[in-house]
PDB file of C-alpha atoms in Angstrom:
ATOM      1  CA  UNK A 422      -9.139 -10.181 -23.324  1.00  0.00           C
ATOM      2  CA  UNK A 423      -7.973 -11.443 -26.779  1.00  0.00           C
ATOM      3  CA  UNK A 424      -7.654  -9.293 -29.651  1.00  0.00           C
ATOM      4  CA  UNK A 425     -10.378  -9.879 -32.381  1.00  0.00           C
ATOM      5  CA  UNK A 426      -9.401  -9.352 -36.146  1.00  0.00           C
ATOM      6  CA  UNK A 427     -11.574  -7.067 -38.256  1.00  0.00           C
ATOM      7  CA  UNK A 428     -11.132  -5.398 -41.597  1.00  0.00           C
ATOM      8  CA  UNK A 429      -9.170  -7.560 -44.149  1.00  0.00           C
ATOM      9  CA  UNK A 430     -10.361 -11.228 -43.580  1.00  0.00           C
ATOM     10  CA  UNK A 431      -7.792 -13.050 -41.756  1.00  0.00           C
ATOM     11  CA  UNK A 432      -5.404 -10.093 -41.446  1.00  0.00           C
ATOM     12  CA  UNK A 433      -4.847  -8.184 -38.425  1.00  0.00           C
ATOM     13  CA  UNK A 434      -3.959  -4.371 -39.372  1.00  0.00           C
ATOM     14  CA  UNK A 435      -0.828  -3.205 -37.775  1.00  0.00           C
ATOM     15  CA  UNK A 436       0.520   0.344 -37.088  1.00  0.00           C
ATOM     16  CA  UNK A 437       4.244   0.370 -36.626  1.00  0.00           C
ATOM     17  CA  UNK A 438       5.846   3.310 -34.656  1.00  0.00           C
ATOM     18  CA  UNK A 439       9.581   3.987 -35.489  1.00  0.00           C
ATOM     19  CA  UNK A 440      12.125   6.838 -35.014  1.00  0.00           C
ATOM     20  CA  UNK A 441      15.096   5.492 -36.786  1.00  0.00           C
ATOM     21  CA  UNK A 442      16.168   2.768 -39.177  1.00  0.00           C
ATOM     22  CA  UNK A 443      13.463   0.546 -38.643  1.00  0.00           C
ATOM     23  CA  UNK A 444      15.046  -2.935 -38.591  1.00  0.00           C
ATOM     24  CA  UNK A 445      12.325  -4.617 -36.780  1.00  0.00           C
ATOM     25  CA  UNK A 446       9.979  -2.881 -38.974  1.00  0.00           C
ATOM     26  CA  UNK A 447      11.563  -4.566 -41.935  1.00  0.00           C
ATOM     27  CA  UNK A 448      11.103  -7.956 -40.017  1.00  0.00           C
ATOM     28  CA  UNK A 449       7.674  -7.339 -39.728  1.00  0.00           C
ATOM     29  CA  UNK A 450       7.148  -6.172 -43.265  1.00  0.00           C
ATOM     30  CA  UNK A 451       9.182  -9.486 -44.399  1.00  0.00           C
ATOM     31  CA  UNK A 452       6.740 -11.630 -42.284  1.00  0.00           C
ATOM     32  CA  UNK A 453       3.829  -9.801 -43.573  1.00  0.00           C
ATOM     33  CA  UNK A 454       4.761 -10.365 -47.131  1.00  0.00           C
ATOM     34  CA  UNK A 455       4.003 -14.231 -46.566  1.00  0.00           C
ATOM     35  CA  UNK A 456       0.491 -15.063 -47.800  1.00  0.00           C
ATOM     36  CA  UNK A 457      -0.127 -17.183 -44.522  1.00  0.00           C
ATOM     37  CA  UNK A 458       0.914 -14.390 -42.182  1.00  0.00           C
ATOM     38  CA  UNK A 459      -2.217 -13.250 -40.327  1.00  0.00           C
ATOM     39  CA  UNK A 460      -1.117  -9.568 -40.075  1.00  0.00           C
ATOM     40  CA  UNK A 461      -0.607  -6.616 -42.363  1.00  0.00           C
ATOM     41  CA  UNK A 462       1.302  -3.304 -42.116  1.00  0.00           C
ATOM     42  CA  UNK A 463      -1.257  -0.724 -42.667  1.00  0.00           C
ATOM     43  CA  UNK A 464       0.721   2.287 -41.500  1.00  0.00           C
ATOM     44  CA  UNK A 465       4.285   3.107 -40.675  1.00  0.00           C
ATOM     45  CA  UNK A 466       4.411   6.392 -38.450  1.00  0.00           C
ATOM     46  CA  UNK A 467       7.631   8.176 -37.400  1.00  0.00           C
ATOM     47  CA  UNK A 468       8.141  11.299 -35.198  1.00  0.00           C
ATOM     48  CA  UNK A 469      11.039  12.105 -37.373  1.00  0.00           C
ATOM     49  CA  UNK A 470      10.858  13.138 -41.142  1.00  0.00           C
ATOM     50  CA  UNK A 471      14.327  11.749 -41.765  1.00  0.00           C
ATOM     51  CA  UNK A 472      13.731   8.255 -40.176  1.00  0.00           C
ATOM     52  CA  UNK A 473      15.108   5.614 -42.469  1.00  0.00           C
ATOM     53  CA  UNK A 474      12.410   3.329 -42.042  1.00  0.00           C
ATOM     54  CA  UNK A 475       9.879   5.580 -43.670  1.00  0.00           C
ATOM     55  CA  UNK A 476      11.807   5.000 -46.830  1.00  0.00           C
ATOM     56  CA  UNK A 477      11.809   1.173 -46.121  1.00  0.00           C
ATOM     57  CA  UNK A 478       7.968   1.435 -45.900  1.00  0.00           C
ATOM     58  CA  UNK A 479       7.422   3.578 -48.879  1.00  0.00           C
ATOM     59  CA  UNK A 480       9.757   1.127 -50.872  1.00  0.00           C
ATOM     60  CA  UNK A 481       7.635  -1.699 -50.223  1.00  0.00           C
ATOM     61  CA  UNK A 482       4.402   0.245 -51.122  1.00  0.00           C
ATOM     62  CA  UNK A 483       3.125   0.739 -47.288  1.00  0.00           C
ATOM     63  CA  UNK A 484       1.734   3.991 -46.158  1.00  0.00           C
ATOM     64  CA  UNK A 485       4.293   5.793 -44.346  1.00  0.00           C
ATOM     65  CA  UNK A 486       3.776   9.282 -42.426  1.00  0.00           C
ATOM     66  CA  UNK A 487       5.958  11.541 -40.660  1.00  0.00           C
ATOM     67  CA  UNK A 488       4.458  13.443 -37.714  1.00  0.00           C
ATOM     68  CA  UNK A 489       7.466  15.437 -36.160  1.00  0.00           C
ATOM     69  CA  UNK A 490       6.677  15.801 -32.343  1.00  0.00           C
ATOM     70  CA  UNK A 491       8.160  19.342 -32.479  1.00  0.00           C
ATOM     71  CA  UNK A 492       5.429  20.513 -34.873  1.00  0.00           C
ATOM     72  CA  UNK A 493       2.963  20.293 -32.016  1.00  0.00           C
ATOM     73  CA  UNK A 494       2.312  22.601 -29.070  1.00  0.00           C
ATOM     74  CA  UNK A 495       2.554  19.602 -26.515  1.00  0.00           C
ATOM     75  CA  UNK A 496       2.379  15.878 -26.104  1.00  0.00           C
ATOM     76  CA  UNK A 497      -1.353  15.535 -25.994  1.00  0.00           C
ATOM     77  CA  UNK A 498      -1.639  17.269 -29.123  1.00  0.00           C
ATOM     78  CA  UNK A 499       1.233  14.941 -30.921  1.00  0.00           C
ATOM     79  CA  UNK A 500      -0.491  11.843 -29.401  1.00  0.00           C
ATOM     80  CA  UNK A 501      -4.045  12.706 -30.526  1.00  0.00           C
ATOM     81  CA  UNK A 502      -2.698  13.373 -33.964  1.00  0.00           C
ATOM     82  CA  UNK A 503      -0.949   9.934 -34.059  1.00  0.00           C
ATOM     83  CA  UNK A 504      -3.887   8.336 -32.866  1.00  0.00           C
ATOM     84  CA  UNK A 505      -6.111   9.949 -35.523  1.00  0.00           C
ATOM     85  CA  UNK A 506      -3.621   8.729 -38.239  1.00  0.00           C
ATOM     86  CA  UNK A 507      -3.593   5.228 -36.840  1.00  0.00           C
ATOM     87  CA  UNK A 508      -7.472   5.157 -36.436  1.00  0.00           C
ATOM     88  CA  UNK A 509      -7.768   6.475 -40.060  1.00  0.00           C
ATOM     89  CA  UNK A 510      -5.908   3.604 -41.293  1.00  0.00           C
ATOM     90  CA  UNK A 511      -7.958   1.044 -39.482  1.00  0.00           C
ATOM     91  CA  UNK A 512      -4.992  -0.003 -37.093  1.00  0.00           C
ATOM     92  CA  UNK A 513      -5.852  -2.615 -34.714  1.00  0.00           C
ATOM     93  CA  UNK A 514      -2.653  -3.468 -33.125  1.00  0.00           C
ATOM     94  CA  UNK A 515       0.281  -0.695 -32.628  1.00  0.00           C
ATOM     95  CA  UNK A 516       3.807  -1.973 -32.573  1.00  0.00           C
ATOM     96  CA  UNK A 517       6.413   0.077 -30.995  1.00  0.00           C
ATOM     97  CA  UNK A 518       9.713  -0.440 -33.017  1.00  0.00           C
ATOM     98  CA  UNK A 519      12.496   1.828 -31.856  1.00  0.00           C
ATOM     99  CA  UNK A 520      10.156   4.665 -31.166  1.00  0.00           C
ATOM    100  CA  UNK A 521      12.098   7.082 -29.091  1.00  0.00           C
ATOM    101  CA  UNK A 522       9.277   8.831 -27.290  1.00  0.00           C
ATOM    102  CA  UNK A 523       7.889   8.194 -23.952  1.00  0.00           C
ATOM    103  CA  UNK A 524       3.957   7.836 -24.379  1.00  0.00           C
ATOM    104  CA  UNK A 525       1.740   9.282 -22.016  1.00  0.00           C
ATOM    105  CA  UNK A 526      -0.825   7.344 -19.699  1.00  0.00           C
ATOM    106  CA  UNK A 527      -3.651   8.622 -22.046  1.00  0.00           C
ATOM    107  CA  UNK A 528      -2.116   7.107 -25.068  1.00  0.00           C
ATOM    108  CA  UNK A 529      -1.301   4.081 -23.306  1.00  0.00           C
ATOM    109  CA  UNK A 530      -4.939   3.404 -21.879  1.00  0.00           C
ATOM    110  CA  UNK A 531      -6.409   4.496 -25.160  1.00  0.00           C
ATOM    111  CA  UNK A 532      -4.507   1.615 -26.844  1.00  0.00           C
ATOM    112  CA  UNK A 533      -4.752  -0.808 -23.831  1.00  0.00           C
ATOM    113  CA  UNK A 534      -4.182  -4.270 -24.967  1.00  0.00           C
ATOM    114  CA  UNK A 535      -3.627  -3.112 -28.516  1.00  0.00           C
ATOM    115  CA  UNK A 536      -0.040  -1.641 -28.091  1.00  0.00           C
ATOM    116  CA  UNK A 537       3.097  -3.740 -27.997  1.00  0.00           C
ATOM    117  CA  UNK A 538       6.764  -3.161 -27.542  1.00  0.00           C
ATOM    118  CA  UNK A 539      10.029  -5.237 -28.124  1.00  0.00           C
ATOM    119  CA  UNK A 540      12.582  -4.687 -25.333  1.00  0.00           C
ATOM    120  CA  UNK A 541      16.304  -5.649 -25.536  1.00  0.00           C
ATOM    121  CA  UNK A 542      16.365  -7.765 -22.289  1.00  0.00           C
ATOM    122  CA  UNK A 543      14.830 -10.763 -20.534  1.00  0.00           C
ATOM    123  CA  UNK A 544      12.149  -8.640 -18.674  1.00  0.00           C
ATOM    124  CA  UNK A 545      11.702  -7.929 -15.892  1.00  0.00           C
ATOM    125  CA  UNK A 546      15.645  -7.954 -15.668  1.00  0.00           C
ATOM    126  CA  UNK A 547      17.111  -4.673 -17.044  1.00  0.00           C
ATOM    127  CA  UNK A 548      14.225  -2.454 -17.779  1.00  0.00           C
ATOM    128  CA  UNK A 549      15.351   1.055 -19.328  1.00  0.00           C
ATOM    129  CA  UNK A 550      18.527   1.624 -21.374  1.00  0.00           C
ATOM    130  CA  UNK A 551      22.027   0.313 -21.715  1.00  0.00           C
ATOM    131  CA  UNK A 552      20.536  -3.190 -21.241  1.00  0.00           C
ATOM    132  CA  UNK A 553      23.581  -5.202 -22.884  1.00  0.00           C
ATOM    133  CA  UNK A 554      26.093  -3.566 -20.833  1.00  0.00           C
ATOM    134  CA  UNK A 555      24.151  -3.961 -17.744  1.00  0.00           C
ATOM    135  CA  UNK A 556      23.730  -7.520 -18.643  1.00  0.00           C
ATOM    136  CA  UNK A 557      27.531  -8.037 -18.912  1.00  0.00           C
ATOM    137  CA  UNK A 558      28.313  -6.090 -15.795  1.00  0.00           C
ATOM    138  CA  UNK A 559      25.709  -8.382 -13.960  1.00  0.00           C
ATOM    139  CA  UNK A 560      27.357 -11.647 -15.026  1.00  0.00           C
ATOM    140  CA  UNK A 561      24.259 -13.185 -16.498  1.00  0.00           C
ATOM    141  CA  UNK A 562      24.635 -16.215 -18.424  1.00  0.00           C
ATOM    142  CA  UNK A 563      21.506 -15.397 -20.628  1.00  0.00           C
ATOM    143  CA  UNK A 564      20.504 -12.299 -22.176  1.00  0.00           C
ATOM    144  CA  UNK A 565      17.736 -11.684 -24.682  1.00  0.00           C
ATOM    145  CA  UNK A 566      14.650  -9.821 -25.795  1.00  0.00           C
ATOM    146  CA  UNK A 567      10.890  -9.577 -24.618  1.00  0.00           C
ATOM    147  CA  UNK A 568       7.708  -8.493 -26.480  1.00  0.00           C
ATOM    148  CA  UNK A 569       5.236  -7.230 -24.206  1.00  0.00           C
ATOM    149  CA  UNK A 570       1.894  -5.157 -24.018  1.00  0.00           C
ATOM    150  CA  UNK A 571       2.651  -1.664 -23.034  1.00  0.00           C
ATOM    151  CA  UNK A 572       1.666  -0.343 -19.664  1.00  0.00           C
ATOM    152  CA  UNK A 573       2.350   3.302 -18.246  1.00  0.00           C
ATOM    153  CA  UNK A 574       5.219   2.051 -16.075  1.00  0.00           C
ATOM    154  CA  UNK A 575       8.389   1.722 -18.220  1.00  0.00           C
ATOM    155  CA  UNK A 576       9.089  -1.664 -19.706  1.00  0.00           C
ATOM    156  CA  UNK A 577       6.419  -3.236 -17.813  1.00  0.00           C
ATOM    157  CA  UNK A 578       3.221  -5.258 -18.811  1.00  0.00           C
ATOM    158  CA  UNK A 579       1.990  -8.515 -19.656  1.00  0.00           C
ATOM    159  CA  UNK A 580       4.837 -10.560 -21.567  1.00  0.00           C
ATOM    160  CA  UNK A 581       3.899 -12.166 -24.984  1.00  0.00           C
ATOM    161  CA  UNK A 582       7.080 -13.927 -25.848  1.00  0.00           C
ATOM    162  CA  UNK A 583      10.856 -13.841 -25.150  1.00  0.00           C
ATOM    163  CA  UNK A 584      14.075 -15.086 -26.925  1.00  0.00           C
ATOM    164  CA  UNK A 585      17.199 -15.824 -24.988  1.00  0.00           C
ATOM    165  CA  UNK A 586      20.577 -15.522 -26.147  1.00  0.00           C
ATOM    166  CA  UNK A 587      23.591 -17.263 -24.526  1.00  0.00           C
ATOM    167  CA  UNK A 588      26.265 -14.609 -23.218  1.00  0.00           C
ATOM    168  CA  UNK A 589      29.710 -15.638 -24.273  1.00  0.00           C
ATOM    169  CA  UNK A 590      32.871 -15.010 -22.435  1.00  0.00           C
ATOM    170  CA  UNK A 591      34.309 -12.425 -24.736  1.00  0.00           C
ATOM    171  CA  UNK A 592      31.064 -10.551 -25.544  1.00  0.00           C
ATOM    172  CA  UNK A 593      31.005  -6.585 -25.594  1.00  0.00           C
ATOM    173  CA  UNK A 594      27.962  -4.612 -25.470  1.00  0.00           C
ATOM    174  CA  UNK A 595      28.112  -4.293 -29.280  1.00  0.00           C
ATOM    175  CA  UNK A 596      28.564  -8.097 -29.960  1.00  0.00           C
ATOM    176  CA  UNK A 597      25.805  -9.005 -27.568  1.00  0.00           C
ATOM    177  CA  UNK A 598      23.738  -6.325 -28.786  1.00  0.00           C
ATOM    178  CA  UNK A 599      23.997  -7.540 -32.543  1.00  0.00           C
ATOM    179  CA  UNK A 600      22.957 -11.236 -31.552  1.00  0.00           C
ATOM    180  CA  UNK A 601      20.106  -9.926 -29.601  1.00  0.00           C
ATOM    181  CA  UNK A 602      19.011  -7.769 -32.618  1.00  0.00           C
ATOM    182  CA  UNK A 603      18.862 -11.006 -34.797  1.00  0.00           C
ATOM    183  CA  UNK A 604      16.515 -12.553 -32.118  1.00  0.00           C
ATOM    184  CA  UNK A 605      14.433  -9.583 -32.158  1.00  0.00           C
ATOM    185  CA  UNK A 606      13.783  -9.984 -35.795  1.00  0.00           C
ATOM    186  CA  UNK A 607      12.538 -13.451 -35.217  1.00  0.00           C
ATOM    187  CA  UNK A 608      10.700 -12.673 -31.974  1.00  0.00           C
ATOM    188  CA  UNK A 609       8.629  -9.812 -33.140  1.00  0.00           C
ATOM    189  CA  UNK A 610       6.754 -11.365 -35.928  1.00  0.00           C
ATOM    190  CA  UNK A 611       6.291 -14.541 -33.917  1.00  0.00           C
ATOM    191  CA  UNK A 612       4.563 -12.498 -31.204  1.00  0.00           C
ATOM    192  CA  UNK A 613       2.503 -10.701 -33.608  1.00  0.00           C
ATOM    193  CA  UNK A 614       1.400 -13.979 -35.327  1.00  0.00           C
ATOM    194  CA  UNK A 615       0.392 -15.374 -31.830  1.00  0.00           C
ATOM    195  CA  UNK A 616      -1.910 -12.268 -31.245  1.00  0.00           C
ATOM    196  CA  UNK A 617      -3.155 -11.904 -34.743  1.00  0.00           C
ATOM    197  CA  UNK A 618      -4.307 -15.941 -34.578  1.00  0.00           C
ATOM    198  CA  UNK A 619      -6.178 -14.982 -31.290  1.00  0.00           C
ATOM    199  CA  UNK A 620      -3.881 -17.133 -29.027  1.00  0.00           C
ATOM    200  CA  UNK A 621      -3.002 -14.442 -26.706  1.00  0.00           C
ATOM    201  CA  UNK A 622      -5.436 -13.431 -23.781  1.00  0.00           C
ATOM    202  CA  UNK A 623      -4.493 -10.659 -21.397  1.00  0.00           C
ATOM    203  CA  UNK A 624      -5.518 -11.602 -17.717  1.00  0.00           C
ATOM    204  CA  UNK A 625      -4.480  -9.222 -15.334  1.00  0.00           C
ATOM    205  CA  UNK A 626      -0.652  -8.801 -15.850  1.00  0.00           C
ATOM    206  CA  UNK A 627      -0.317 -11.955 -17.757  1.00  0.00           C
ATOM    207  CA  UNK A 628      -0.534 -12.947 -21.225  1.00  0.00           C
ATOM    208  CA  UNK A 629      -2.045 -16.290 -21.604  1.00  0.00           C
ATOM    209  CA  UNK A 630      -1.167 -18.350 -24.355  1.00  0.00           C
ATOM    210  CA  UNK A 631      -3.380 -21.019 -26.043  1.00  0.00           C
ATOM    211  CA  UNK A 632      -2.798 -23.821 -28.412  1.00  0.00           C
ATOM    212  CA  UNK A 633       0.203 -25.920 -29.295  1.00  0.00           C
ATOM    213  CA  UNK A 634       3.551 -24.275 -28.279  1.00  0.00           C
ATOM    214  CA  UNK A 635       6.287 -26.649 -28.298  1.00  0.00           C
ATOM    215  CA  UNK A 636       9.142 -25.472 -26.355  1.00  0.00           C
ATOM    216  CA  UNK A 637      12.779 -26.565 -25.668  1.00  0.00           C
ATOM    217  CA  UNK A 638      12.991 -28.565 -22.393  1.00  0.00           C
ATOM    218  CA  UNK A 639      16.214 -26.665 -21.038  1.00  0.00           C
ATOM    219  CA  UNK A 640      18.777 -24.573 -22.139  1.00  0.00           C
ATOM    220  CA  UNK A 641      22.332 -24.622 -20.339  1.00  0.00           C
ATOM    221  CA  UNK A 642      25.170 -22.028 -20.532  1.00  0.00           C
ATOM    222  CA  UNK A 643      27.846 -22.985 -20.267  1.00  0.00           C
ATOM    223  CA  UNK A 644      27.735 -26.516 -21.729  1.00  0.00           C
ATOM    224  CA  UNK A 645      30.262 -29.098 -21.230  1.00  0.00           C
TER     225      UNK A 645
END
């Protein structure tokens, strides 16, 4: 099924979940500031009261809410509070952007096909953590990032979009991470745009894209 816009005409309402600095949040905010971008950030929510991304949002006049997970008796109570806050804000699509809490099957199922994540690898390669060092250890020539719909299995779900970054001979995990992060900041708004424009339909475990999508014919690493 494709996500259908409601609420503000032509604008899909986003809820962005963060735990830290919110660099991908900033990329989404920057994109949403453009008049022709088909989504708006309706709420930023963090499980940490001192998350720097909350101040980013407040500085831009976007509602920002801290719900420290330690204030709740258990995960169900915490996730129910998050869901109430998101629904009260009219959120239609939840974007994970450095949210460092594992989500329960209940939360994932409640927001099924309305919950996306950005992961720093070309999934299904290198799910989990330490993706940049693992990519270097494996000797891959391309690394990158993936925006995907969230499922209960970690770093799985239909893939919406990916960005590939060539791995250089002198890369370290830090230098590779920095280039992938730059790609993330371009990829996340692109994926949100495709969803908000109704160009993404989830069919089974695939995200099917519609409309004109020009793509490079081939990418080589190394080139000679």
